[in-house]
mmCIF file of C-alpha atoms in Angstrom:
data_model
loop_
_atom_site.group_PDB
_atom_site.id
_atom_site.type_symbol
_atom_site.label_atom_id
_atom_site.label_comp_id
_atom_site.label_asym_id
_atom_site.label_seq_id
_atom_site.Cartn_x
_atom_site.Cartn_y
_atom_site.Cartn_z
ATOM 1 C CA MET X 1 18.594 13.427 0.977
ATOM 2 C CA ASN X 2 20.555 11.523 -1.693
ATOM 3 C CA SER X 3 20.631 12.723 -5.306
ATOM 4 C CA LYS X 4 18.258 9.995 -6.502
ATOM 5 C CA SER X 5 15.602 10.861 -3.920
ATOM 6 C CA GLU X 6 16.046 14.577 -4.464
ATOM 7 C CA ALA X 7 15.644 14.185 -8.200
ATOM 8 C CA ASN X 8 12.534 12.101 -7.766
ATOM 9 C CA VAL X 9 10.999 14.538 -5.290
ATOM 10 C CA ASN X 10 11.779 17.577 -7.397
ATOM 11 C CA SER X 11 10.339 15.929 -10.501
ATOM 12 C CA SER X 12 7.013 15.192 -8.815
ATOM 13 C CA LEU X 13 4.918 17.317 -11.109
ATOM 14 C CA ILE X 14 2.092 14.798 -11.248
ATOM 15 C CA PRO X 15 -0.200 14.377 -8.204
ATOM 16 C CA ILE X 16 0.195 11.194 -6.195
ATOM 17 C CA TYR X 17 -2.959 9.144 -5.757
ATOM 18 C CA GLY X 18 -3.819 6.905 -2.856
ATOM 19 C CA GLN X 19 -6.305 5.388 -0.438
ATOM 20 C CA VAL X 20 -6.936 6.053 3.237
ATOM 21 C CA VAL X 21 -8.014 2.728 4.725
ATOM 22 C CA VAL X 22 -10.250 2.972 7.804
ATOM 23 C CA GLY X 23 -12.661 0.721 9.657
ATOM 24 C CA ALA X 24 -13.360 -0.713 13.089
ATOM 25 C CA PRO X 25 -10.693 -2.887 14.752
ATOM 26 C CA GLY X 26 -10.778 -6.351 13.239
ATOM 27 C CA SER X 27 -12.547 -5.269 10.047
ATOM 28 C CA GLY X 28 -9.582 -6.318 7.912
ATOM 29 C CA LYS X 29 -7.685 -3.092 7.165
ATOM 30 C CA THR X 30 -4.236 -4.669 7.167
ATOM 31 C CA THR X 31 -5.457 -7.642 5.116
ATOM 32 C CA PHE X 32 -7.039 -5.213 2.644
ATOM 33 C CA CYS X 33 -3.799 -3.211 2.336
ATOM 34 C CA ASN X 34 -1.856 -6.397 1.694
ATOM 35 C CA GLY X 35 -4.295 -7.682 -0.917
ATOM 36 C CA MET X 36 -4.651 -4.322 -2.660
ATOM 37 C CA GLN X 37 -0.877 -3.875 -2.776
ATOM 38 C CA GLN X 38 -0.359 -7.307 -4.342
ATOM 39 C CA TYR X 39 -3.197 -6.816 -6.827
ATOM 40 C CA LEU X 40 -2.064 -3.381 -8.015
ATOM 41 C CA ARG X 41 1.551 -4.519 -8.319
ATOM 42 C CA LEU X 42 0.403 -7.332 -10.590
ATOM 43 C CA LEU X 43 -1.110 -4.581 -12.749
ATOM 44 C CA GLY X 44 2.233 -2.793 -12.844
ATOM 45 C CA ARG X 45 1.465 -0.056 -10.303
ATOM 46 C CA ASN X 46 4.172 1.208 -7.971
ATOM 47 C CA VAL X 47 2.278 0.658 -4.692
ATOM 48 C CA TRP X 48 3.495 1.219 -1.154
ATOM 49 C CA VAL X 49 1.826 1.111 2.243
ATOM 50 C CA ILE X 50 2.321 3.779 4.900
ATOM 51 C CA ASN X 51 1.432 2.582 8.393
ATOM 52 C CA LEU X 52 -0.079 5.446 10.403
ATOM 53 C CA ASP X 53 -1.469 3.173 13.129
ATOM 54 C CA PRO X 54 0.688 3.471 16.284
ATOM 55 C CA ALA X 55 -0.937 0.277 17.607
ATOM 56 C CA ASN X 56 -0.231 -1.886 14.558
ATOM 57 C CA ASP X 57 2.697 -3.838 15.984
ATOM 58 C CA PHE X 58 2.358 -7.032 14.007
ATOM 59 C CA GLY X 59 0.140 -6.218 11.031
ATOM 60 C CA ILE X 60 2.937 -4.440 9.166
ATOM 61 C CA GLU X 61 4.623 -7.804 8.683
ATOM 62 C CA ASN X 62 1.832 -8.651 6.222
ATOM 63 C CA TYR X 63 2.614 -5.956 3.649
ATOM 64 C CA ASP X 64 5.520 -4.052 2.102
ATOM 65 C CA ALA X 65 5.638 -0.781 4.036
ATOM 66 C CA ALA X 66 7.674 2.171 2.821
ATOM 67 C CA TRP X 67 7.349 3.901 6.191
ATOM 68 C CA ASN X 68 6.136 2.861 9.654
ATOM 69 C CA VAL X 69 4.980 5.382 12.249
ATOM 70 C CA ILE X 70 5.871 3.004 15.102
ATOM 71 C CA GLU X 71 9.480 2.825 13.994
ATOM 72 C CA HIS X 72 10.000 6.493 13.194
ATOM 73 C CA VAL X 73 7.709 8.575 15.427
ATOM 74 C CA ILE X 74 5.486 7.112 18.130
ATOM 75 C CA HIS X 75 4.369 3.772 19.566
ATOM 76 C CA LEU X 76 1.096 3.294 21.447
ATOM 77 C CA ARG X 77 2.525 0.789 23.901
ATOM 78 C CA LYS X 78 5.247 3.201 25.031
ATOM 79 C CA VAL X 79 2.731 6.051 25.341
ATOM 80 C CA MET X 80 0.507 3.899 27.558
ATOM 81 C CA GLU X 81 3.470 3.001 29.774
ATOM 82 C CA ASP X 82 4.931 6.503 30.024
ATOM 83 C CA LEU X 83 1.680 8.455 30.441
ATOM 84 C CA GLU X 84 -0.376 5.738 32.180
ATOM 85 C CA LEU X 85 -3.140 5.946 29.599
ATOM 86 C CA GLY X 86 -5.540 3.279 28.413
ATOM 87 C CA PRO X 87 -5.468 2.046 24.806
ATOM 88 C CA ASN X 88 -8.145 4.421 23.494
ATOM 89 C CA GLY X 89 -6.865 7.502 25.298
ATOM 90 C CA GLY X 90 -3.332 6.590 24.331
ATOM 91 C CA LEU X 91 -4.283 6.296 20.672
ATOM 92 C CA VAL X 92 -6.013 9.687 20.717
ATOM 93 C CA TYR X 93 -2.812 11.144 22.208
ATOM 94 C CA CYS X 94 -0.728 9.458 19.495
ATOM 95 C CA MET X 95 -2.786 10.890 16.648
ATOM 96 C CA GLU X 96 -2.757 14.366 18.184
ATOM 97 C CA TYR X 97 1.016 14.078 18.598
ATOM 98 C CA LEU X 98 1.409 13.055 14.957
ATOM 99 C CA ASN X 99 -0.693 15.999 13.838
ATOM 100 C CA ASN X 100 1.087 18.525 16.062
ATOM 101 C CA HIS X 101 4.536 17.361 14.899
ATOM 102 C CA ALA X 102 3.679 16.682 11.266
ATOM 103 C CA GLU X 103 6.177 19.228 9.949
ATOM 104 C CA GLU X 104 8.978 17.226 11.570
ATOM 105 C CA TRP X 105 8.261 13.733 10.213
ATOM 106 C CA ILE X 106 6.395 14.219 6.918
ATOM 107 C CA PRO X 107 9.607 15.192 5.020
ATOM 108 C CA ASN X 108 11.263 11.976 6.227
ATOM 109 C CA MET X 109 8.260 9.934 5.140
ATOM 110 C CA LYS X 110 8.243 11.664 1.768
ATOM 111 C CA GLU X 111 11.909 10.836 1.262
ATOM 112 C CA ALA X 112 11.283 7.201 2.243
ATOM 113 C CA ILE X 113 8.498 6.903 -0.342
ATOM 114 C CA PHE X 114 10.623 8.164 -3.213
ATOM 115 C CA ARG X 115 13.639 6.213 -2.030
ATOM 116 C CA SER X 116 11.573 3.096 -2.672
ATOM 117 C CA VAL X 117 11.018 4.053 -6.315
ATOM 118 C CA ASN X 118 13.334 2.334 -8.774
ATOM 119 C CA GLU X 119 15.336 4.623 -11.032
ATOM 120 C CA GLU X 120 13.966 2.779 -14.059
ATOM 121 C CA ASP X 121 10.378 3.099 -12.818
ATOM 122 C CA SER X 122 8.663 6.120 -14.324
ATOM 123 C CA ASN X 123 5.392 5.418 -12.473
ATOM 124 C CA HIS X 124 4.593 7.670 -9.560
ATOM 125 C CA PRO X 125 3.954 5.796 -6.316
ATOM 126 C CA TYR X 126 0.428 4.885 -5.329
ATOM 127 C CA ILE X 127 -0.002 5.064 -1.548
ATOM 128 C CA LEU X 128 -2.159 3.048 0.851
ATOM 129 C CA PHE X 129 -2.452 4.668 4.294
ATOM 130 C CA ASP X 130 -3.250 2.145 7.035
ATOM 131 C CA LEU X 131 -5.021 4.068 9.822
ATOM 132 C CA PRO X 132 -6.222 3.138 13.337
ATOM 133 C CA GLY X 133 -9.673 1.642 13.768
ATOM 134 C CA GLN X 134 -10.702 3.012 17.157
ATOM 135 C CA SER X 135 -13.672 5.337 16.765
ATOM 136 C CA GLU X 136 -12.356 7.864 19.303
ATOM 137 C CA VAL X 137 -9.662 9.131 16.940
ATOM 138 C CA TYR X 138 -12.381 10.217 14.492
ATOM 139 C CA THR X 139 -15.219 11.268 16.797
ATOM 140 C CA HIS X 140 -13.300 13.011 19.598
ATOM 141 C CA GLY X 141 -11.301 15.510 17.594
ATOM 142 C CA THR X 142 -9.980 16.615 14.220
ATOM 143 C CA ALA X 143 -6.383 15.376 14.505
ATOM 144 C CA VAL X 144 -6.777 12.710 11.791
ATOM 145 C CA SER X 145 -8.551 14.969 9.297
ATOM 146 C CA ASP X 146 -6.052 17.783 9.939
ATOM 147 C CA LEU X 147 -3.174 15.352 9.469
ATOM 148 C CA LEU X 148 -4.552 14.073 6.162
ATOM 149 C CA GLN X 149 -4.882 17.647 4.921
ATOM 150 C CA LYS X 150 -1.225 18.306 5.767
ATOM 151 C CA LEU X 151 -0.153 15.119 4.003
ATOM 152 C CA ALA X 152 -2.214 16.007 0.948
ATOM 153 C CA LYS X 153 -0.668 19.469 0.786
ATOM 154 C CA GLN X 154 2.967 18.473 1.260
ATOM 155 C CA LEU X 155 2.886 15.395 -0.998
ATOM 156 C CA ASP X 156 0.329 16.783 -3.484
ATOM 157 C CA LEU X 157 -1.946 13.826 -2.787
ATOM 158 C CA ARG X 158 -5.315 12.959 -4.284
ATOM 159 C CA LEU X 159 -6.973 10.707 -1.738
ATOM 160 C CA CYS X 160 -10.139 8.714 -1.266
ATOM 161 C CA VAL X 161 -11.257 6.855 1.841
ATOM 162 C CA VAL X 162 -11.865 3.109 1.789
ATOM 163 C CA GLN X 163 -14.084 2.318 4.759
ATOM 164 C CA LEU X 164 -14.330 -1.342 5.737
ATOM 165 C CA VAL X 165 -17.430 -2.684 7.497
ATOM 166 C CA ASP X 166 -17.181 -6.188 8.946
ATOM 167 C CA ALA X 167 -19.850 -8.230 7.157
ATOM 168 C CA THR X 168 -20.533 -10.251 10.298
ATOM 169 C CA GLN X 169 -22.179 -7.087 11.676
ATOM 170 C CA CYS X 170 -25.030 -7.781 9.249
ATOM 171 C CA ARG X 171 -26.173 -10.615 11.509
ATOM 172 C CA SER X 172 -27.216 -8.114 14.178
ATOM 173 C CA PRO X 173 -29.366 -5.081 13.264
ATOM 174 C CA PRO X 174 -28.085 -2.973 16.213
ATOM 175 C CA ALA X 175 -24.476 -3.759 15.356
ATOM 176 C CA PHE X 176 -24.963 -2.993 11.663
ATOM 177 C CA LEU X 177 -26.760 0.289 12.352
ATOM 178 C CA SER X 178 -23.996 1.268 14.778
ATOM 179 C CA SER X 179 -21.406 0.516 12.094
ATOM 180 C CA THR X 180 -23.206 2.594 9.496
ATOM 181 C CA LEU X 181 -23.571 5.550 11.883
ATOM 182 C CA LEU X 182 -19.894 5.354 12.831
ATOM 183 C CA GLY X 183 -19.023 5.182 9.152
ATOM 184 C CA LEU X 184 -21.115 8.253 8.454
ATOM 185 C CA ALA X 185 -19.445 10.154 11.308
ATOM 186 C CA THR X 186 -15.996 9.183 10.003
ATOM 187 C CA MET X 187 -16.889 10.244 6.461
ATOM 188 C CA ILE X 188 -18.107 13.641 7.688
ATOM 189 C CA ARG X 189 -14.980 14.135 9.794
ATOM 190 C CA LEU X 190 -12.466 13.220 7.085
ATOM 191 C CA GLU X 191 -14.237 15.193 4.325
ATOM 192 C CA LEU X 192 -12.918 12.955 1.548
ATOM 193 C CA PRO X 193 -14.620 10.876 -1.167
ATOM 194 C CA THR X 194 -15.529 7.591 0.506
ATOM 195 C CA VAL X 195 -16.133 4.048 -0.673
ATOM 196 C CA SER X 196 -17.687 1.696 1.894
ATOM 197 C CA ILE X 197 -16.853 -1.995 1.547
ATOM 198 C CA LEU X 198 -18.282 -5.050 3.289
ATOM 199 C CA SER X 199 -15.291 -7.106 4.356
ATOM 200 C CA LYS X 200 -15.164 -10.773 5.378
ATOM 201 C CA THR X 201 -18.235 -11.572 3.270
ATOM 202 C CA ASP X 202 -17.070 -15.171 3.013
ATOM 203 C CA LEU X 203 -18.138 -15.592 6.642
ATOM 204 C CA ILE X 204 -21.801 -14.836 5.876
ATOM 205 C CA LEU X 205 -22.384 -15.877 2.267
ATOM 206 C CA GLN X 206 -22.148 -19.592 3.039
ATOM 207 C CA ASN X 207 -25.209 -19.394 5.314
ATOM 208 C CA GLU X 208 -26.798 -16.186 4.053
ATOM 209 C CA ALA X 209 -30.401 -17.418 4.304
ATOM 210 C CA ARG X 210 -29.902 -18.664 7.852
ATOM 211 C CA ASP X 211 -27.771 -15.863 9.305
ATOM 212 C CA LEU X 212 -29.263 -12.718 7.745
ATOM 213 C CA LEU X 213 -32.706 -11.185 8.159
ATOM 214 C CA PHE X 214 -32.420 -9.873 4.600
ATOM 215 C CA GLY X 215 -30.195 -10.825 1.679
ATOM 216 C CA VAL X 216 -26.686 -9.416 1.506
ATOM 217 C CA ASP X 217 -27.785 -7.011 -1.273
ATOM 218 C CA PHE X 218 -29.976 -5.227 1.291
ATOM 219 C CA PHE X 219 -26.909 -4.396 3.387
ATOM 220 C CA LEU X 220 -24.911 -3.374 0.337
ATOM 221 C CA ASP X 221 -27.559 -0.888 -0.835
ATOM 222 C CA CYS X 222 -28.384 0.579 2.610
ATOM 223 C CA ARG X 223 -31.473 2.262 1.173
ATOM 224 C CA SER X 224 -34.161 0.848 3.444
ATOM 225 C CA LEU X 225 -32.521 0.714 6.850
ATOM 226 C CA GLU X 226 -35.838 1.596 8.494
ATOM 227 C CA LEU X 227 -36.777 -2.058 7.952
ATOM 228 C CA LEU X 228 -34.260 -2.965 10.659
ATOM 229 C CA VAL X 229 -35.982 -0.853 13.312
ATOM 230 C CA ASP X 230 -38.512 -3.560 14.139
ATOM 231 C CA TYR X 231 -35.660 -5.926 14.915
ATOM 232 C CA LEU X 232 -33.858 -3.685 17.384
ATOM 233 C CA GLU X 233 -33.828 -4.856 20.965
ATOM 234 C CA GLY X 234 -36.839 -3.566 22.871
ATOM 235 C CA SER X 235 -38.787 -2.516 19.774
ATOM 236 C CA GLY X 236 -40.986 -4.151 17.227
ATOM 237 C CA SER X 237 -44.338 -4.031 15.535
ATOM 238 C CA ASN X 238 -45.951 -5.919 18.416
ATOM 239 C CA THR X 239 -44.577 -3.629 21.127
ATOM 240 C CA GLU X 240 -47.299 -1.698 22.932
ATOM 241 C CA ASP X 241 -46.806 1.917 23.964
#
């Protein structure tokens, strides 16, 4: 570790704040990280993205990453080839590997974060963690939650979860209910303060009256989801027992 990095690390008396970005594949996690990084930098924040998605081959080109798990630790494609696993099983293996070997790579990631800090910049870094979207890594084990706890301890992090829900799911009651249940399961697993965000709202707001059973505010509030039950496939107020 060079003297600059060592000095920065040793002077880290203030907690580092950040966001853990989760959501189903295609919900816009990488786009969110890019936009949030640009926005916060315009406000003068020292923001960096950490890619913890072993399957995110191309998305990292869209933001300024201080550290990339694919480059430094493990790559989903190689795991699938070497172990003959499918994409979901391979991703579960990757996250368990990251958790089991966290003591080996977290110090290197920590050094990379503080290496990115300018000597003249007195602001502590603000971190955006880009995580995988496949539900199996959250519902089939505790590797992700255990890993976040280790990161929080070693970097003295204060984290919240930003959970993205694709707004196009609002067009289908079963899909939206599935998304909300998956989001609830993820929130319970990660045990962190969570903010749920409808992403890609531009795709539904133009034809809101035509595409949605209820206005977009209904899906933002999520307080009367029982109203969707009558619209589920195979059920309804006219269905006889």
